[in-house]
Amino acid sequence: MKNDFRMQYPLWMMGFIIALGMFTYGISEPTTKVINTEMEQSIMIEIGSVDGIFAVGSVILYFLMLAGFSYQLMRHNKQNPTQKIPFISFRPPEYLEQDEGMTYITRKASQKVYTFMSWSLPILAIFAMFSPLPRFYTVWGILLVALIQYVIYYLEIRKHFKEETQ
Amino acid sequence: MLKNRVKELRARYGLTQSDLGKQVDVTRQTIAFIEKGEFSPSITLALKLAKALQTNVNELFWLEEEESNEK
């Protein structure tokens, strides 16, 4: 069960969020130069060296992770033909709902995430409205909330399976 | 708190958690959660477990306060 892809799914999502956070940092302060003359029309975007490493590196990291994620997903679907996970789904595939015991654990984890969301989103909204910091920090705030929700969910599920194996 | 004798009766009949899970159509993990008292099964599952372990629900599950009242 611990090797079940649905158990690992939150870890993959955390990885993708971190890659997106790195990309956000990389493109946070590009220099934009617009040339609009009779002879030339062009837009030049200049990214600093450190920012560039983050921007390009995060894109490479993202695609490497996407390849690994796709491979694991296909392997899961091959091994579990009755419990296939679609590549894109509105319903979070990390829900464990094979029976009432699994549904109970999923509900407990989801309740903890909901509790976290119920106070973190209003705080983030207030921060976004009144903070003098650049928009980039708000994006990071959203990504941080998304990351923490997966951490909460994963730790709660893992706790039950850890206890079970002891 | 709901107490149970699932582990005791399962051992008596020489069943593993997976065996019992297959009989009542749940995962091995759910049997483990029930045995630890971490999860209270539905009436349907309790009846299925009682049938699989050749007993009745009252013998298999009871409330902890009942146990202390009887003493």
Short mmCIF file of C-alpha atoms in Angstrom, two decimals:
data_model
loop_
_atom_site.label_atom_id
_atom_site.label_comp_id
_atom_site.label_asym_id
_atom_site.label_seq_id
_atom_site.Cartn_x
_atom_site.Cartn_y
_atom_site.Cartn_z
CA MET A 1 0.00 0.00 0.00
CA LYS A 2 2.88 2.35 0.80
CA ASN A 3 4.06 1.96 -2.79
CA ASP A 4 0.61 2.79 -4.11
CA PHE A 5 0.85 5.68 -6.55
CA ARG A 6 -2.07 7.42 -4.84
CA MET A 7 0.03 7.56 -1.64
CA GLN A 8 2.95 9.08 -3.56
CA TYR A 9 0.78 11.50 -5.53
CA PRO A 10 0.99 14.35 -2.95
CA LEU A 11 4.81 14.07 -3.02
CA TRP A 12 4.79 14.53 -6.79
CA MET A 13 2.51 17.54 -6.45
CA MET A 14 4.86 19.05 -3.83
CA GLY A 15 7.72 18.62 -6.29
CA PHE A 16 5.78 20.32 -9.09
CA ILE A 17 4.87 23.21 -6.79
CA ILE A 18 8.51 23.68 -5.78
CA ALA A 19 9.51 23.70 -9.48
CA LEU A 20 6.82 26.29 -10.16
CA GLY A 21 8.06 28.38 -7.22
CA MET A 22 11.58 28.29 -8.66
CA PHE A 23 10.23 29.30 -12.07
CA THR A 24 8.28 32.17 -10.48
CA TYR A 25 11.48 33.41 -8.85
CA GLY A 26 13.33 33.09 -12.15
CA ILE A 27 10.89 35.23 -14.07
CA SER A 28 10.08 37.62 -11.23
CA GLU A 29 12.18 40.53 -12.34
CA PRO A 30 12.90 40.34 -16.05
CA THR A 31 13.88 43.50 -17.87
CA THR A 32 11.48 44.19 -20.69
CA LYS A 33 12.39 46.45 -23.57
CA VAL A 34 9.82 47.27 -26.22
CA ILE A 35 11.04 48.64 -29.53
CA ASN A 36 8.30 50.09 -31.70
CA THR A 37 9.59 52.13 -34.61
CA GLU A 38 8.76 52.38 -38.27
CA MET A 39 11.66 50.06 -39.04
CA GLU A 40 11.35 47.59 -36.16
CA GLN A 41 8.82 46.13 -33.78
CA SER A 42 10.19 43.85 -31.12
CA ILE A 43 10.04 42.95 -27.45
CA MET A 44 13.25 42.03 -25.66
CA ILE A 45 13.06 40.22 -22.34
CA GLU A 46 16.29 40.11 -20.39
CA ILE A 47 16.65 37.80 -17.43
CA GLY A 48 19.58 38.07 -14.98
CA SER A 49 22.08 35.22 -14.72
CA VAL A 50 20.87 33.84 -11.37
CA ASP A 51 17.24 34.37 -12.32
CA GLY A 52 17.95 32.69 -15.64
CA ILE A 53 19.38 29.62 -13.93
CA PHE A 54 16.21 29.36 -11.84
CA ALA A 55 13.91 29.95 -14.84
CA VAL A 56 15.60 27.50 -17.22
CA GLY A 57 16.55 25.02 -14.49
CA SER A 58 13.00 24.86 -13.16
CA VAL A 59 11.61 24.22 -16.67
CA ILE A 60 14.11 21.37 -17.17
CA LEU A 61 13.31 20.04 -13.69
CA TYR A 62 9.59 20.30 -14.42
CA PHE A 63 9.82 18.25 -17.62
CA LEU A 64 12.07 15.65 -15.98
CA MET A 65 9.55 15.31 -13.15
CA LEU A 66 6.69 15.16 -15.65
CA ALA A 67 8.42 12.25 -17.41
CA GLY A 68 8.89 10.42 -14.08
CA PHE A 69 5.33 11.18 -13.04
CA SER A 70 3.90 9.93 -16.35
CA TYR A 71 5.94 6.74 -16.12
CA GLN A 72 4.73 6.04 -12.56
CA LEU A 73 1.15 6.82 -13.54
CA MET A 74 1.24 4.46 -16.52
CA ARG A 75 2.85 1.75 -14.37
CA HIS A 76 0.13 2.15 -11.75
CA ASN A 77 -2.61 1.93 -14.39
CA LYS A 78 -1.01 -1.17 -15.89
CA GLN A 79 -0.72 -2.86 -12.47
CA ASN A 80 -4.18 -1.75 -11.31
CA PRO A 81 -6.49 -1.97 -14.33
CA THR A 82 -9.57 -1.74 -12.10
CA GLN A 83 -8.32 1.39 -10.29
CA LYS A 84 -6.94 3.46 -13.14
CA ILE A 85 -6.00 7.08 -12.49
CA PRO A 86 -6.67 9.52 -15.35
CA PHE A 87 -3.80 11.82 -16.34
CA ILE A 88 -6.00 14.87 -15.82
CA SER A 89 -8.86 14.77 -13.36
CA PHE A 90 -10.97 17.25 -11.37
CA ARG A 91 -11.22 14.74 -8.57
CA PRO A 92 -7.94 14.47 -6.64
CA PRO A 93 -6.51 11.02 -7.41
CA GLU A 94 -4.83 10.82 -3.99
CA TYR A 95 -8.17 9.96 -2.39
CA LEU A 96 -8.07 6.41 -1.05
CA GLU A 97 -11.59 5.04 -1.35
CA GLN A 98 -11.30 1.30 -1.91
CA ASP A 99 -13.42 0.60 1.16
CA GLU A 100 -14.88 2.31 4.22
CA GLY A 101 -11.61 2.15 6.20
CA MET A 102 -9.68 3.93 3.47
CA THR A 103 -12.51 6.44 3.02
CA TYR A 104 -12.38 7.18 6.76
CA ILE A 105 -8.65 7.95 6.60
CA THR A 106 -9.09 10.10 3.50
CA ARG A 107 -11.89 12.01 5.25
CA LYS A 108 -9.69 12.65 8.30
CA ALA A 109 -6.84 13.93 6.13
CA SER A 110 -9.23 16.06 4.03
CA GLN A 111 -10.73 17.60 7.18
CA LYS A 112 -7.26 18.68 8.33
CA VAL A 113 -6.57 20.23 4.93
CA TYR A 114 -9.94 22.00 4.99
CA THR A 115 -9.20 23.40 8.47
CA PHE A 116 -5.88 24.73 7.21
CA MET A 117 -7.47 26.23 4.09
CA SER A 118 -10.25 27.90 6.06
CA TRP A 119 -7.82 30.23 7.82
CA SER A 120 -4.82 30.32 5.49
CA LEU A 121 -6.71 31.61 2.43
CA PRO A 122 -8.27 34.63 4.19
CA ILE A 123 -4.86 35.51 5.67
CA LEU A 124 -3.32 35.21 2.22
CA ALA A 125 -6.06 37.40 0.73
CA ILE A 126 -5.42 40.12 3.35
CA PHE A 127 -1.68 39.84 2.70
CA ALA A 128 -2.24 40.21 -1.06
CA MET A 129 -4.50 43.24 -0.59
CA PHE A 130 -2.37 45.25 1.81
CA SER A 131 1.19 44.05 1.38
CA PRO A 132 3.51 46.53 -0.32
CA LEU A 133 5.67 43.61 -1.46
CA PRO A 134 5.87 42.75 -5.19
CA ARG A 135 3.22 40.48 -6.74
CA PHE A 136 5.81 37.71 -6.85
CA TYR A 137 5.51 37.27 -3.07
CA THR A 138 1.74 36.79 -3.36
CA VAL A 139 2.31 34.06 -5.95
CA TRP A 140 4.80 32.45 -3.59
CA GLY A 141 2.22 32.70 -0.81
CA ILE A 142 -0.34 30.84 -2.94
CA LEU A 143 2.24 28.19 -3.81
CA LEU A 144 3.20 27.87 -0.14
CA VAL A 145 -0.45 27.27 0.84
CA ALA A 146 -0.75 24.67 -1.94
CA LEU A 147 2.46 23.01 -0.75
CA ILE A 148 1.40 22.93 2.90
CA GLN A 149 -2.00 21.40 2.05
CA TYR A 150 -0.23 18.47 0.37
CA VAL A 151 2.19 18.15 3.33
CA ILE A 152 -0.76 18.00 5.77
CA TYR A 153 -2.61 15.46 3.64
CA TYR A 154 0.44 13.27 3.08
CA LEU A 155 1.55 13.26 6.74
CA GLU A 156 -1.95 12.34 7.95
CA ILE A 157 -2.29 9.42 5.51
CA ARG A 158 1.28 8.29 6.18
CA LYS A 159 0.71 8.40 9.95
CA HIS A 160 -2.01 5.75 9.69
CA PHE A 161 0.02 3.47 7.47
CA LYS A 162 3.11 3.94 9.63
CA GLU A 163 1.18 2.91 12.73
CA GLU A 164 -0.26 -0.03 10.86
CA THR A 165 3.12 -1.49 9.93
CA GLN A 166 4.52 -1.22 13.47
CA MET B 1 -14.85 3.51 22.64
CA LEU B 2 -15.68 0.49 20.53
CA LYS B 3 -13.65 -2.59 21.48
CA ASN B 4 -13.46 -5.78 19.48
CA ARG B 5 -12.19 -9.35 19.35
CA VAL B 6 -11.43 -9.39 15.64
CA LYS B 7 -7.71 -10.07 16.11
CA GLU B 8 -8.35 -12.83 18.66
CA LEU B 9 -10.95 -14.64 16.56
CA ARG B 10 -8.98 -14.16 13.34
CA ALA B 11 -5.98 -15.82 15.00
CA ARG B 12 -8.20 -18.62 16.29
CA TYR B 13 -9.27 -19.48 12.76
CA GLY B 14 -5.75 -19.06 11.42
CA LEU B 15 -6.66 -16.21 9.11
CA THR B 16 -4.34 -13.42 8.07
CA GLN B 17 -5.60 -9.85 7.83
CA SER B 18 -5.55 -10.23 4.03
CA ASP B 19 -7.59 -13.47 4.19
CA LEU B 20 -10.22 -11.87 6.38
CA GLY B 21 -10.20 -8.73 4.25
CA LYS B 22 -10.87 -10.78 1.12
CA GLN B 23 -13.76 -12.58 2.83
CA VAL B 24 -15.49 -9.35 3.79
CA ASP B 25 -14.37 -7.38 0.72
CA VAL B 26 -12.14 -4.78 2.35
CA THR B 27 -8.40 -4.09 2.28
CA ARG B 28 -5.94 -5.59 4.76
CA GLN B 29 -5.32 -2.09 6.10
CA THR B 30 -8.96 -1.66 7.06
CA ILE B 31 -8.86 -4.92 9.06
CA ALA B 32 -5.74 -3.62 10.81
CA PHE B 33 -7.43 -0.28 11.63
CA ILE B 34 -10.46 -2.11 13.06
CA GLU B 35 -8.30 -4.41 15.18
CA LYS B 36 -6.50 -1.43 16.68
CA GLY B 37 -9.83 0.25 17.44
CA GLU B 38 -8.80 3.16 15.24
CA PHE B 39 -11.83 2.79 13.03
CA SER B 40 -15.40 1.73 13.87
CA PRO B 41 -16.87 -0.30 11.02
CA SER B 42 -20.35 0.20 9.60
CA ILE B 43 -23.14 -2.17 10.65
CA THR B 44 -22.86 -3.91 7.28
CA LEU B 45 -19.15 -4.55 7.70
CA ALA B 46 -19.58 -5.57 11.36
CA LEU B 47 -22.17 -8.16 10.29
CA LYS B 48 -19.91 -9.44 7.52
CA LEU B 49 -17.00 -9.74 9.98
CA ALA B 50 -19.16 -11.55 12.52
CA LYS B 51 -20.29 -14.00 9.84
CA ALA B 52 -16.72 -14.57 8.62
CA LEU B 53 -15.52 -15.18 12.18
CA GLN B 54 -18.51 -17.41 12.98
CA THR B 55 -19.85 -15.33 15.80
CA ASN B 56 -22.41 -12.58 16.32
CA VAL B 57 -21.89 -8.84 16.37
CA ASN B 58 -22.44 -8.56 20.14
CA GLU B 59 -19.66 -11.03 20.78
CA LEU B 60 -17.35 -9.33 18.32
CA PHE B 61 -17.89 -5.67 19.20
CA TRP B 62 -18.80 -3.93 22.43
CA LEU B 63 -18.51 -0.50 24.01
CA GLU B 64 -15.74 -0.02 26.53
CA GLU B 65 -18.13 1.50 29.11
CA GLU B 66 -20.18 -1.74 28.99
CA GLU B 67 -17.04 -3.62 29.94
CA SER B 68 -16.41 -1.39 33.00
CA ASN B 69 -20.09 -1.58 34.09
CA GLU B 70 -20.00 -5.36 34.10
CA LYS B 71 -16.97 -5.43 36.46
#
